[in-house]
Coordinates of N, CA and C and ligand atoms in Angstrom, one line a residue:
M29 N -54.6 -1.5 38.1 CA -55.2 0.1 38.2 C -54.2 0.8 37.2
I30 N -54.9 2.0 37.0 CA -54.7 3.2 36.6 C -55.2 4.1 37.8
E31 N -54.3 5.2 37.7 CA -53.9 6.7 38.5 C -53.2 7.3 37.6
F32 N -54.0 9.1 37.2 CA -53.3 10.1 37.0 C -53.2 10.0 38.5
N33 N -52.1 11.4 38.1 CA -52.4 12.6 39.8 C -51.4 13.7 38.8
N34 N -53.1 14.6 38.8 CA -52.4 16.0 38.9 C -51.9 16.3 37.3
V35 N -52.6 15.5 36.5 CA -51.7 15.2 35.5 C -52.5 16.6 34.2
T36 N -51.3 17.6 33.6 CA -52.3 18.5 32.6 C -51.2 18.1 31.7
K37 N -51.9 18.2 30.0 CA -51.4 18.8 29.0 C -51.8 19.7 28.1
I38 N -50.4 20.6 28.1 CA -50.2 21.7 27.0 C -50.0 21.1 25.8
Y39 N -50.6 21.3 25.0 CA -49.7 21.0 24.0 C -48.7 22.3 23.1
P40 N -48.1 22.6 21.7 CA -47.1 23.4 21.6 C -47.4 24.0 20.8
D41 N -48.9 25.0 20.6 CA -49.4 26.0 20.1 C -49.3 26.4 21.4
G42 N -50.3 25.7 22.1 CA -50.8 26.3 24.0 C -52.3 26.2 24.2
T43 N -52.5 25.2 23.4 CA -54.1 24.6 23.7 C -53.5 23.9 24.8
T44 N -54.2 23.8 26.0 CA -54.2 23.8 27.3 C -55.9 22.3 27.1
A45 N -55.2 21.1 27.2 CA -56.1 20.8 27.2 C -56.5 19.4 28.2
I46 N -55.7 19.1 29.2 CA -55.7 18.8 30.5 C -55.6 19.6 31.1
K47 N -56.3 20.0 32.7 CA -55.8 20.5 33.7 C -56.2 20.0 34.3
E48 N -54.6 20.3 35.5 CA -54.3 19.0 36.8 C -55.6 17.8 36.7
F49 N -55.6 16.9 36.3 CA -57.1 16.1 36.0 C -56.7 14.3 37.5
N50 N -57.7 14.3 38.3 CA -56.8 12.8 39.0 C -57.8 11.7 38.2
L51 N -57.4 11.0 38.3 CA -58.3 9.6 38.7 C -57.8 8.4 38.8
K52 N -58.5 8.0 39.4 CA -58.3 6.3 39.4 C -59.0 5.1 39.4
V53 N -58.3 4.2 38.5 CA -59.2 3.4 38.2 C -58.9 1.6 37.9
D54 N -59.1 1.5 39.3 CA -58.8 0.2 40.3 C -59.5 -1.2 39.1
D55 N -58.3 -1.4 39.7 CA -58.3 -2.9 38.7 C -59.8 -3.5 38.5
G56 N -59.8 -4.6 37.3 CA -61.7 -4.9 36.8 C -62.6 -3.7 37.4
E57 N -62.2 -2.6 37.0 CA -63.5 -1.3 36.5 C -63.1 -1.3 36.0
L58 N -64.6 -1.0 34.7 CA -64.9 -0.5 34.1 C -65.3 1.3 34.4
V59 N -64.3 2.1 34.2 CA -65.1 4.0 33.4 C -64.7 4.4 32.5
T60 N -66.5 5.3 32.1 CA -66.2 6.0 31.0 C -66.0 6.8 32.0
L61 N -65.8 8.0 30.2 CA -64.8 9.7 30.5 C -66.1 9.7 29.4
I62 N -66.6 10.8 30.2 CA -67.9 11.9 28.8 C -67.8 12.8 28.7
G63 N -67.5 13.5 27.6 CA -67.9 14.3 27.2 C -67.8 15.4 26.3
P64 N -68.0 16.3 26.5 CA -68.3 17.7 24.2 C -67.0 17.0 23.6
S65 N -67.3 17.0 22.8 CA -65.5 17.0 21.6 C -65.0 18.3 22.0
G66 N -64.1 17.7 22.3 CA -62.2 18.5 22.4 C -62.2 18.9 23.9
C67 N -63.3 17.8 25.0 CA -62.3 18.4 26.1 C -61.9 17.5 27.3
G68 N -61.0 17.2 25.6 CA -60.2 16.7 26.6 C -59.4 14.1 26.7
K69 N -61.0 13.9 26.0 CA -60.9 12.1 25.5 C -60.3 11.9 24.9
T70 N -59.6 12.4 24.4 CA -58.8 11.3 23.8 C -57.3 11.5 23.8
T71 N -57.3 13.0 24.1 CA -55.5 13.5 24.9 C -55.7 12.3 26.2
T72 N -56.2 12.5 27.3 CA -56.0 11.9 28.1 C -56.3 10.1 28.0
M73 N -56.4 9.5 26.9 CA -56.7 7.8 26.5 C -54.2 7.8 25.8
K74 N -54.7 9.3 25.5 CA -52.9 8.9 24.3 C -51.6 8.6 25.6
M75 N -51.9 9.1 26.2 CA -51.5 9.3 27.6 C -51.1 8.1 28.8
V76 N -52.1 7.3 28.2 CA -51.1 6.8 29.5 C -51.0 5.1 28.5
N77 N -51.3 4.9 26.8 CA -49.8 4.3 26.6 C -49.0 4.8 25.8
R78 N -48.3 6.9 26.4 CA -47.3 6.8 25.4 C -46.7 7.7 24.1
L79 N -48.7 7.3 23.9 CA -48.4 8.0 22.5 C -48.3 10.1 22.3
I80 N -48.3 10.1 23.8 CA -48.9 11.6 24.2 C -48.1 11.8 25.3
E81 N -47.0 12.9 25.4 CA -47.1 12.9 27.3 C -47.0 13.5 27.8
P82 N -47.7 14.1 28.8 CA -47.5 15.2 30.1 C -47.1 15.5 29.7
T83 N -47.6 16.9 30.4 CA -46.8 18.6 30.4 C -46.4 18.8 32.1
S84 N -47.2 18.4 32.6 CA -46.8 18.3 34.3 C -47.7 16.2 34.6
G85 N -46.9 16.3 35.6 CA -47.9 15.3 36.5 C -47.3 13.9 36.0
E86 N -47.8 12.5 37.2 CA -47.5 11.3 36.8 C -49.0 10.5 36.2
I87 N -48.5 9.6 35.8 CA -49.5 8.0 35.2 C -49.1 7.1 36.3
Y88 N -49.9 6.0 36.2 CA -49.0 5.5 37.4 C -49.4 3.8 36.5
I89 N -49.0 2.6 36.6 CA -50.0 1.6 36.5 C -49.2 0.6 36.7
N90 N -50.4 0.4 37.7 CA -50.5 -0.2 39.4 C -49.1 -0.1 39.4
G91 N -49.5 1.2 40.3 CA -48.5 1.9 40.9 C -46.4 1.8 40.4
K92 N -47.0 1.5 39.2 CA -45.6 2.4 38.5 C -45.7 3.5 37.8
N93 N -44.6 4.1 37.7 CA -44.5 5.2 37.0 C -44.2 4.7 35.9
I94 N -45.7 4.9 34.4 CA -45.2 4.3 33.0 C -44.1 4.9 32.4
N95 N -43.1 5.6 32.6 CA -42.3 6.5 32.2 C -41.3 5.1 32.3
D96 N -41.7 3.9 34.1 CA -40.5 3.2 34.6 C -40.6 1.8 33.6
Y97 N -41.9 1.5 32.3 CA -41.7 0.7 31.9 C -40.8 0.5 30.7
N98 N -41.1 -0.8 29.8 CA -40.4 -0.7 28.8 C -41.2 0.0 27.7
I99 N -40.9 0.7 26.4 CA -42.9 1.4 25.9 C -43.1 0.4 25.6
H100 N -42.9 -1.4 25.0 CA -42.8 -2.2 24.5 C -43.8 -3.6 25.7
E101 N -42.8 -3.3 27.2 CA -44.3 -4.2 27.8 C -45.3 -2.9 28.2
L102 N -45.0 -1.6 28.4 CA -46.4 -0.9 28.6 C -47.2 -1.3 27.7
R103 N -47.5 -1.4 26.0 CA -47.9 -0.5 24.8 C -48.7 -2.6 25.3
W104 N -47.1 -3.8 25.0 CA -48.7 -5.3 24.8 C -49.1 -4.9 26.3
N105 N -49.4 -5.2 27.5 CA -50.4 -4.6 28.6 C -51.5 -4.5 28.2
I106 N -51.7 -3.4 26.9 CA -52.2 -1.9 27.2 C -53.0 -1.7 26.1
G107 N -55.3 -3.0 25.2 CA -55.4 -2.9 24.9 C -55.9 -1.9 24.5
Y108 N -55.8 -1.2 22.5 CA -56.7 0.2 22.6 C -57.4 -0.1 21.2
V109 N -58.4 0.1 21.3 CA -59.6 0.4 20.1 C -60.1 1.7 20.1
L110 N -59.3 2.2 18.6 CA -60.0 3.3 18.6 C -61.1 3.3 17.8
Q111 N -60.9 4.1 17.3 CA -62.8 5.2 16.5 C -62.8 4.2 15.2
E112 N -61.8 4.9 15.0 CA -61.9 3.6 13.3 C -60.8 3.2 13.5
I113 N -61.7 2.2 12.7 CA -61.6 1.1 12.8 C -59.8 0.8 12.0
A114 N -59.2 -0.1 12.1 CA -57.8 -0.3 11.6 C -57.6 -1.4 11.9
L115 N -58.3 -2.1 11.4 CA -57.6 -3.4 10.9 C -56.7 -3.8 10.2
F116 N -55.7 -4.6 9.7 CA -54.5 -4.5 8.5 C -55.5 -5.7 8.4
P117 N -55.7 -4.4 6.9 CA -56.7 -5.1 5.6 C -55.9 -6.1 4.4
H118 N -54.4 -5.9 4.1 CA -53.8 -7.3 3.7 C -54.4 -8.7 4.4
M119 N -54.3 -8.8 5.9 CA -54.2 -10.1 7.0 C -55.8 -10.5 7.1
S120 N -56.2 -11.4 6.9 CA -56.8 -12.6 7.2 C -57.1 -11.2 7.9
I121 N -58.8 -11.8 9.1 CA -59.1 -11.8 10.5 C -57.8 -13.0 11.7
E122 N -57.6 -13.8 11.4 CA -57.0 -14.7 12.0 C -55.5 -13.6 12.3
E123 N -55.0 -13.3 11.5 CA -53.8 -12.9 11.0 C -53.7 -11.5 12.1
N124 N -54.6 -10.8 11.6 CA -55.1 -9.6 12.9 C -54.8 -9.7 14.3
I125 N -55.8 -10.6 14.5 CA -55.8 -10.4 16.5 C -54.1 -11.3 16.3
A126 N -53.5 -11.8 15.6 CA -52.5 -12.8 16.6 C -51.6 -12.0 16.6
V127 N -51.1 -10.7 15.7 CA -50.2 -9.6 16.3 C -49.8 -9.7 16.7
V128 N -50.3 -9.8 18.3 CA -50.1 -9.0 19.8 C -49.3 -9.8 20.4
P129 N -49.5 -11.0 19.9 CA -49.4 -12.3 20.7 C -48.3 -12.9 20.2
E130 N -48.6 -12.2 18.9 CA -47.4 -13.1 17.8 C -45.6 -12.5 18.7
M131 N -46.0 -11.5 18.8 CA -44.4 -10.0 19.3 C -44.4 -10.1 21.0
K132 N -45.4 -11.2 21.3 CA -45.3 -11.8 22.6 C -44.7 -13.2 22.8
K133 N -44.3 -13.4 22.0 CA -43.7 -15.3 20.6 C -44.9 -16.4 21.8
W134 N -46.4 -15.6 21.6 CA -47.1 -17.3 21.4 C -46.9 -18.2 20.9
R135 N -47.5 -19.4 21.7 CA -46.9 -20.8 20.7 C -47.9 -20.1 19.8
R136 N -48.7 -21.1 18.0 CA -49.0 -20.9 16.8 C -50.4 -21.6 17.9
G137 N -50.3 -23.1 18.0 CA -51.5 -23.4 19.3 C -52.4 -22.8 19.4
K138 N -51.6 -22.2 20.7 CA -52.2 -20.9 21.8 C -53.3 -20.2 21.0
V139 N -52.5 -19.4 20.3 CA -53.0 -18.2 19.4 C -53.7 -18.9 19.0
R140 N -54.5 -19.6 18.2 CA -55.4 -19.9 17.5 C -56.1 -20.3 19.0
E141 N -56.3 -21.2 19.3 CA -57.5 -21.3 20.0 C -58.1 -19.9 21.2
R142 N -56.7 -19.0 21.3 CA -57.2 -17.8 22.0 C -58.0 -16.7 20.8
S143 N -57.5 -17.3 19.8 CA -58.6 -16.6 18.3 C -59.9 -17.7 18.1
K144 N -60.2 -19.2 18.1 CA -61.3 -18.5 18.9 C -62.4 -18.7 19.9
Q145 N -61.8 -18.9 20.0 CA -62.6 -18.6 21.4 C -62.9 -16.6 21.1
L146 N -62.0 -15.8 20.8 CA -62.9 -14.5 21.7 C -63.6 -14.0 19.7
L147 N -63.5 -15.1 19.3 CA -64.5 -15.0 17.9 C -66.0 -15.4 18.8
E148 N -65.9 -16.5 19.0 CA -67.4 -16.8 19.5 C -67.8 -15.8 20.8
M149 N -67.1 -15.6 21.6 CA -67.0 -14.7 22.7 C -67.6 -13.0 22.4
V150 N -67.6 -12.9 20.0 CA -68.4 -11.9 20.3 C -69.3 -11.8 18.5
G151 N -69.8 -13.8 18.7 CA -71.4 -13.7 17.7 C -70.5 -14.2 16.7
L152 N -68.9 -14.1 16.5 CA -69.2 -14.8 15.4 C -68.2 -15.8 15.0
D153 N -68.4 -16.7 14.0 CA -68.7 -18.4 14.1 C -66.3 -18.1 13.6
P154 N -66.3 -19.2 13.6 CA -64.7 -18.9 13.3 C -64.5 -20.1 12.6
S155 N -65.1 -21.3 12.0 CA -65.0 -21.5 11.7 C -65.1 -20.7 9.9
T156 N -65.7 -19.6 10.2 CA -66.2 -19.2 8.9 C -64.8 -17.3 9.3
Y157 N -64.8 -16.8 10.1 CA -64.6 -16.0 10.5 C -62.7 -16.2 10.6
L158 N -61.8 -17.1 10.2 CA -60.7 -17.4 11.5 C -60.0 -16.5 9.4
T159 N -60.3 -17.0 8.2 CA -59.7 -17.1 7.4 C -60.6 -15.6 6.1
R160 N -61.2 -15.2 7.4 CA -61.9 -14.2 6.1 C -60.7 -12.5 5.8
M161 N -61.8 -11.7 5.3 CA -60.0 -10.7 4.7 C -61.2 -9.2 5.6
P162 N -60.8 -8.6 6.2 CA -61.7 -7.2 6.9 C -62.8 -6.6 5.8
S163 N -62.1 -7.2 4.2 CA -63.6 -6.9 3.5 C -64.2 -7.0 3.8
E164 N -63.8 -8.2 4.0 CA -65.2 -9.4 3.7 C -66.3 -9.3 5.0
L165 N -66.4 -8.3 5.8 CA -67.0 -8.4 7.1 C -67.6 -7.3 6.8
S166 N -68.6 -6.6 7.8 CA -69.6 -5.6 8.2 C -69.1 -5.1 8.9
G167 N -69.0 -3.1 8.9 CA -68.8 -2.4 9.5 C -68.5 -3.2 11.4
G168 N -70.0 -3.7 11.8 CA -69.3 -3.8 13.1 C -69.0 -5.0 13.4
E169 N -68.9 -6.0 11.9 CA -68.0 -7.1 12.6 C -66.6 -6.5 12.6
Q170 N -66.0 -5.6 11.4 CA -64.7 -5.2 12.0 C -65.1 -4.1 13.1
Q171 N -65.7 -3.9 13.7 CA -64.7 -3.4 15.2 C -65.3 -4.1 16.1
R172 N -66.4 -5.3 16.2 CA -65.9 -6.7 17.3 C -64.8 -7.4 16.5
V173 N -64.2 -7.1 15.6 CA -62.9 -7.6 16.2 C -62.0 -6.9 16.9
G174 N -61.6 -5.3 15.6 CA -60.6 -4.7 16.6 C -61.3 -5.2 18.1
V175 N -62.0 -5.0 18.6 CA -62.4 -4.9 19.7 C -61.9 -6.0 20.5
I176 N -61.8 -7.3 20.0 CA -61.1 -8.6 20.7 C -59.2 -9.2 20.1
R177 N -59.4 -7.8 18.9 CA -57.7 -8.3 19.2 C -57.5 -6.7 20.0
A178 N -57.8 -6.4 20.3 CA -57.3 -5.5 21.6 C -57.1 -6.7 23.0
L179 N -58.0 -7.2 23.2 CA -57.8 -8.6 24.0 C -57.0 -9.7 23.2
A180 N -56.3 -9.3 22.7 CA -56.1 -11.5 21.8 C -54.7 -11.8 23.4
A181 N -53.8 -10.3 23.3 CA -52.5 -10.3 24.4 C -53.2 -10.6 25.8
D182 N -54.4 -10.8 26.3 CA -54.6 -10.8 27.5 C -54.5 -9.8 28.1
P183 N -54.2 -8.7 27.4 CA -53.6 -7.0 28.4 C -54.5 -7.0 29.8
D184 N -53.5 -6.1 30.7 CA -54.6 -6.0 31.8 C -55.2 -4.9 31.7
I185 N -54.9 -4.1 30.9 CA -55.4 -3.0 30.3 C -55.9 -2.9 29.3
I186 N -57.3 -2.6 29.0 CA -58.3 -1.8 27.9 C -58.5 -0.3 27.9
L187 N -57.9 0.4 27.1 CA -59.0 1.5 26.7 C -59.6 1.3 25.5
M188 N -61.0 1.9 25.6 CA -61.8 2.0 24.3 C -61.8 4.0 23.7
D189 N -62.2 4.2 22.5 CA -61.9 5.9 22.4 C -63.0 6.3 21.3
E190 N -64.0 5.9 21.8 CA -65.8 6.1 20.8 C -65.4 4.9 20.1
P191 N -65.6 3.7 21.0 CA -65.5 2.7 19.5 C -67.1 2.0 18.4
F192 N -68.0 3.0 19.5 CA -69.0 2.6 18.2 C -69.4 3.3 18.0
S193 N -68.4 4.8 17.7 CA -69.8 5.5 17.0 C -69.5 5.6 15.4
A194 N -69.3 5.2 14.7 CA -69.5 4.7 13.8 C -70.8 3.4 13.5
L195 N -70.9 3.3 14.5 CA -72.1 1.5 14.1 C -73.5 2.8 13.9
D196 N -74.5 1.4 13.7 CA -75.9 2.1 13.5 C -75.6 1.1 14.9
P197 N -77.6 2.1 15.4 CA -78.3 1.7 16.3 C -78.0 0.6 17.3
I198 N -78.1 -0.9 16.1 CA -78.7 -2.7 16.5 C -76.8 -2.6 16.5
S199 N -75.8 -2.4 15.8 CA -74.8 -3.1 16.2 C -74.3 -2.7 17.7
R200 N -74.2 -1.0 17.7 CA -73.5 -0.3 18.9 C -74.0 -0.9 20.3
E201 N -75.8 -1.6 20.1 CA -76.4 -2.0 20.7 C -76.2 -3.3 21.5
Q202 N -75.9 -4.2 20.6 CA -74.8 -5.7 20.6 C -73.8 -5.8 20.6
L203 N -72.5 -4.2 21.0 CA -71.9 -4.4 21.5 C -71.3 -4.1 22.7
Q204 N -72.1 -3.1 22.6 CA -72.6 -2.8 24.6 C -73.0 -4.0 24.9
Q205 N -73.7 -4.9 24.2 CA -73.6 -6.2 25.7 C -72.5 -7.5 25.3
D206 N -71.8 -7.5 24.4 CA -70.7 -7.5 24.2 C -69.4 -7.4 25.9
I207 N -69.4 -5.6 25.8 CA -68.7 -5.3 25.7 C -69.1 -5.8 27.9
R208 N -70.1 -5.5 27.9 CA -70.6 -5.5 29.8 C -70.6 -7.3 29.4
Q209 N -70.6 -8.2 28.8 CA -70.3 -9.5 29.1 C -68.4 -10.7 29.2
L210 N -68.1 -9.6 28.1 CA -67.1 -9.4 28.0 C -65.7 -9.2 29.5
Q211 N -66.4 -6.6 30.4 CA -66.3 -7.3 32.5 C -66.5 -8.2 32.7
Q212 N -68.1 -8.7 32.8 CA -67.9 -9.5 33.8 C -67.5 -10.7 33.3
E213 N -67.5 -11.1 32.5 CA -66.4 -12.9 32.2 C -64.7 -12.3 32.5
I214 N -64.2 -11.5 32.4 CA -62.4 -11.7 32.1 C -62.1 -10.3 33.6
K215 N -62.8 -9.8 33.9 CA -62.5 -8.5 34.7 C -61.9 -7.8 34.8
K216 N -61.3 -7.2 32.9 CA -60.5 -6.3 32.3 C -60.2 -4.2 33.7
T217 N -59.8 -3.8 33.9 CA -59.5 -2.5 33.8 C -59.7 -1.5 32.2
I218 N -60.7 -1.1 32.3 CA -61.0 -0.5 31.2 C -61.4 0.3 31.0
V219 N -60.9 1.6 30.6 CA -61.3 2.9 29.9 C -62.3 2.9 29.0
F220 N -63.3 3.4 29.2 CA -64.5 4.0 27.9 C -64.5 4.9 27.3
V221 N -64.6 5.6 26.1 CA -65.0 7.1 25.8 C -65.5 7.1 24.9
T222 N -66.7 7.9 25.9 CA -68.1 7.9 24.5 C -68.4 9.7 25.0
H223 N -69.1 10.3 23.8 CA -69.5 10.9 23.9 C -71.1 10.9 24.5
D224 N -71.8 9.5 24.5 CA -73.0 9.5 25.1 C -73.3 9.3 26.0
M225 N -74.3 9.3 26.2 CA -74.3 9.7 28.2 C -75.3 8.1 28.3
D226 N -76.4 7.8 27.5 CA -76.6 6.2 27.8 C -76.2 5.8 27.3
E227 N -75.3 5.2 26.7 CA -73.0 4.5 26.8 C -72.4 4.8 28.0
A228 N -72.7 6.0 28.4 CA -71.4 5.5 29.5 C -72.6 5.1 30.7
M229 N -73.5 5.6 30.7 CA -74.4 5.0 31.8 C -74.1 3.4 32.2
A230 N -74.1 3.1 30.7 CA -75.1 1.7 30.4 C -73.4 0.8 30.8
L231 N -72.2 1.1 30.6 CA -71.2 0.5 30.3 C -70.4 1.0 32.1
G232 N -70.6 2.2 31.8 CA -69.3 2.3 33.9 C -70.1 1.7 34.5
D233 N -69.4 1.1 36.0 CA -68.5 1.2 36.6 C -68.8 2.9 37.5
K234 N -68.1 2.8 37.6 CA -67.7 4.4 37.2 C -68.0 5.3 36.0
V235 N -68.4 6.7 36.0 CA -69.4 8.1 35.0 C -68.4 8.8 35.7
C236 N -66.9 9.4 34.9 CA -66.0 10.4 34.9 C -66.7 11.5 33.2
L237 N -67.6 12.5 34.3 CA -67.8 13.8 33.4 C -66.5 15.0 33.4
M238 N -66.5 15.4 31.8 CA -64.9 15.6 32.3 C -66.3 17.4 30.8
R239 N -64.9 18.2 31.2 CA -65.5 19.8 30.5 C -63.7 20.1 30.3
E240 N -63.6 20.0 29.0 CA -62.2 21.5 29.6 C -61.4 21.4 29.7
G241 N -60.8 20.2 29.8 CA -59.6 19.4 30.3 C -59.8 19.2 31.6
K242 N -61.0 19.2 32.5 CA -61.2 19.0 33.0 C -62.3 18.1 33.8
I243 N -62.3 17.2 35.6 CA -63.4 16.3 35.3 C -64.6 17.5 36.9
V244 N -65.9 17.0 36.3 CA -66.4 18.2 36.5 C -67.0 17.0 37.8
Q245 N -67.4 15.7 37.9 CA -67.9 15.0 38.4 C -67.6 13.2 38.7
V246 N -67.4 12.4 39.3 CA -67.4 11.0 39.2 C -67.6 10.1 40.1
D247 N -68.5 9.3 39.4 CA -69.8 9.3 40.3 C -70.2 7.5 39.7
S248 N -70.7 7.0 40.5 CA -71.1 5.7 39.6 C -73.0 6.3 38.5
P249 N -73.2 5.4 38.0 CA -74.2 5.3 37.0 C -75.8 5.9 38.2
Q250 N -75.7 5.2 39.5 CA -76.7 5.0 40.8 C -76.4 5.9 41.3
Q251 N -75.7 6.8 41.3 CA -76.0 8.1 41.7 C -75.4 9.5 40.8
L252 N -75.7 9.5 39.7 CA -75.3 10.4 38.6 C -76.8 10.3 38.8
I253 N -77.1 9.5 38.0 CA -79.3 9.2 38.1 C -79.8 10.7 39.5
L254 N -79.2 10.5 40.1 CA -79.7 10.6 42.1 C -79.9 12.1 42.6
N255 N -77.9 13.0 41.8 CA -77.4 13.5 41.9 C -76.9 14.4 40.4
P256 N -77.5 14.6 39.7 CA -77.4 14.7 38.2 C -76.1 16.6 38.5
Ligands
ADP28 P1 -61.6 12.9 18.2 O1 -61.9 13.4 19.0 O2 -62.9 13.1 16.8 O3 -60.3 11.6 19.0 P2 -59.4 14.1 17.5 O4 -58.6 13.5 18.7 O5 -58.5 13.3 16.8 O6 -61.0 13.3 17.1 O7 -59.9 15.5 18.1 C1 -60.0 16.1 18.3 C2 -60.4 18.2 18.4 O8 -59.2 17.9 18.6 C3 -60.7 18.3 17.2 O9 -60.9 19.4 17.7 C4 -59.4 18.3 15.9 O10 -59.4 19.6 15.7 C5 -58.7 18.6 17.5 N1 -57.7 18.1 16.8 C6 -56.0 17.3 17.1 N2 -54.8 17.5 15.8 C7 -55.0 18.5 16.2 C8 -53.5 19.4 15.7 N3 -52.8 18.6 15.5 N4 -53.1 20.9 15.7 C9 -55.7 21.5 16.4 N5 -56.2 20.1 16.4 C10 -55.9 19.1 16.6
ADP29 P1 -61.8 14.8 23.0 O1 -61.0 13.9 22.9 O2 -62.5 14.8 24.0 O3 -62.4 15.6 22.3 P2 -59.3 16.0 23.2 O4 -57.8 15.5 23.0 O5 -58.9 15.5 21.1 O6 -60.5 15.7 22.9 O7 -58.9 17.5 22.8 C1 -58.8 18.1 23.9 C2 -58.0 19.7 23.5 O8 -57.3 19.5 22.6 C3 -59.3 19.9 22.2 O9 -59.2 21.8 23.0 C4 -58.3 19.4 21.0 O10 -58.7 20.8 20.0 C5 -56.9 20.3 21.2 N1 -55.7 19.6 20.8 C6 -56.4 18.2 20.1 N2 -54.6 17.3 19.6 C7 -54.2 17.9 19.7 C8 -53.0 18.0 18.9 N3 -52.3 17.7 18.7 N4 -51.9 20.0 19.2 C9 -52.7 20.7 19.5 N5 -54.2 21.1 20.2 C10 -54.8 19.6 19.7

């Protein structure tokens, strides 16, 4: 569970990115954050794993203030998928997926099993893809690996910041289906940032509309259609 309690972020240059932000994301829930560029979506996400510190207010994960976690413990428990494809170029797909599991000292056999299972989940044949290098994958395939890499060590929470924005519509549709399926299979707590309303409505259990650092409306997609 993630809870934002009256969070405000003012950058050193005086820009107020987030203002008195309150949001609760329940266990196993997928919340989409949607709003125009500059409304504070990325700032909100970065505060959750302490890449950015709030100016005031608190953020809780599973009832515990994020400042009370060991920083490694916090970040290992959060899978973060960014817009920019950020696979390590000099590592194979298997090595990319194994980074966090190895930090957590998982056994080699367990890491391999997990890697295979995750690749299969997103339709990439492990016998071909485990040993490939990122440069040998298409953009859409790299994004898929980026998504499953964030899931590899079984984090409770997954943050996705416009992970599909660089993709063509077909890969994007495919990945949206993957996310929906993953969500049903593993029931993770997910915050998904997008500026595409169709994507926000298709994926979210709840959709959170943001404007100028504030939440304008939070509702299920069904309710949003009824009360736009
Ligand atoms: P995105 O929303 O695509 O993830 P960013 O979060 O990098 O992009 O940037 C969002 C907005 O914040 C952009 O308008 C960018 O110009 C602005 N921005 C990012 N970093 C800084 C900075 N260090 N100083 C001022 N503005 C910034
Ligand atoms: P979004 O992800 O919705 O595009 P951001 O969270 O990136 O929005 O940015 C929110 C606001 O904060 C914008 O006005 C942006 O220009 C500003 N901003 C983002 N990063 C910085 C920064 N490092 N320094 C100053 N202003 C920033």
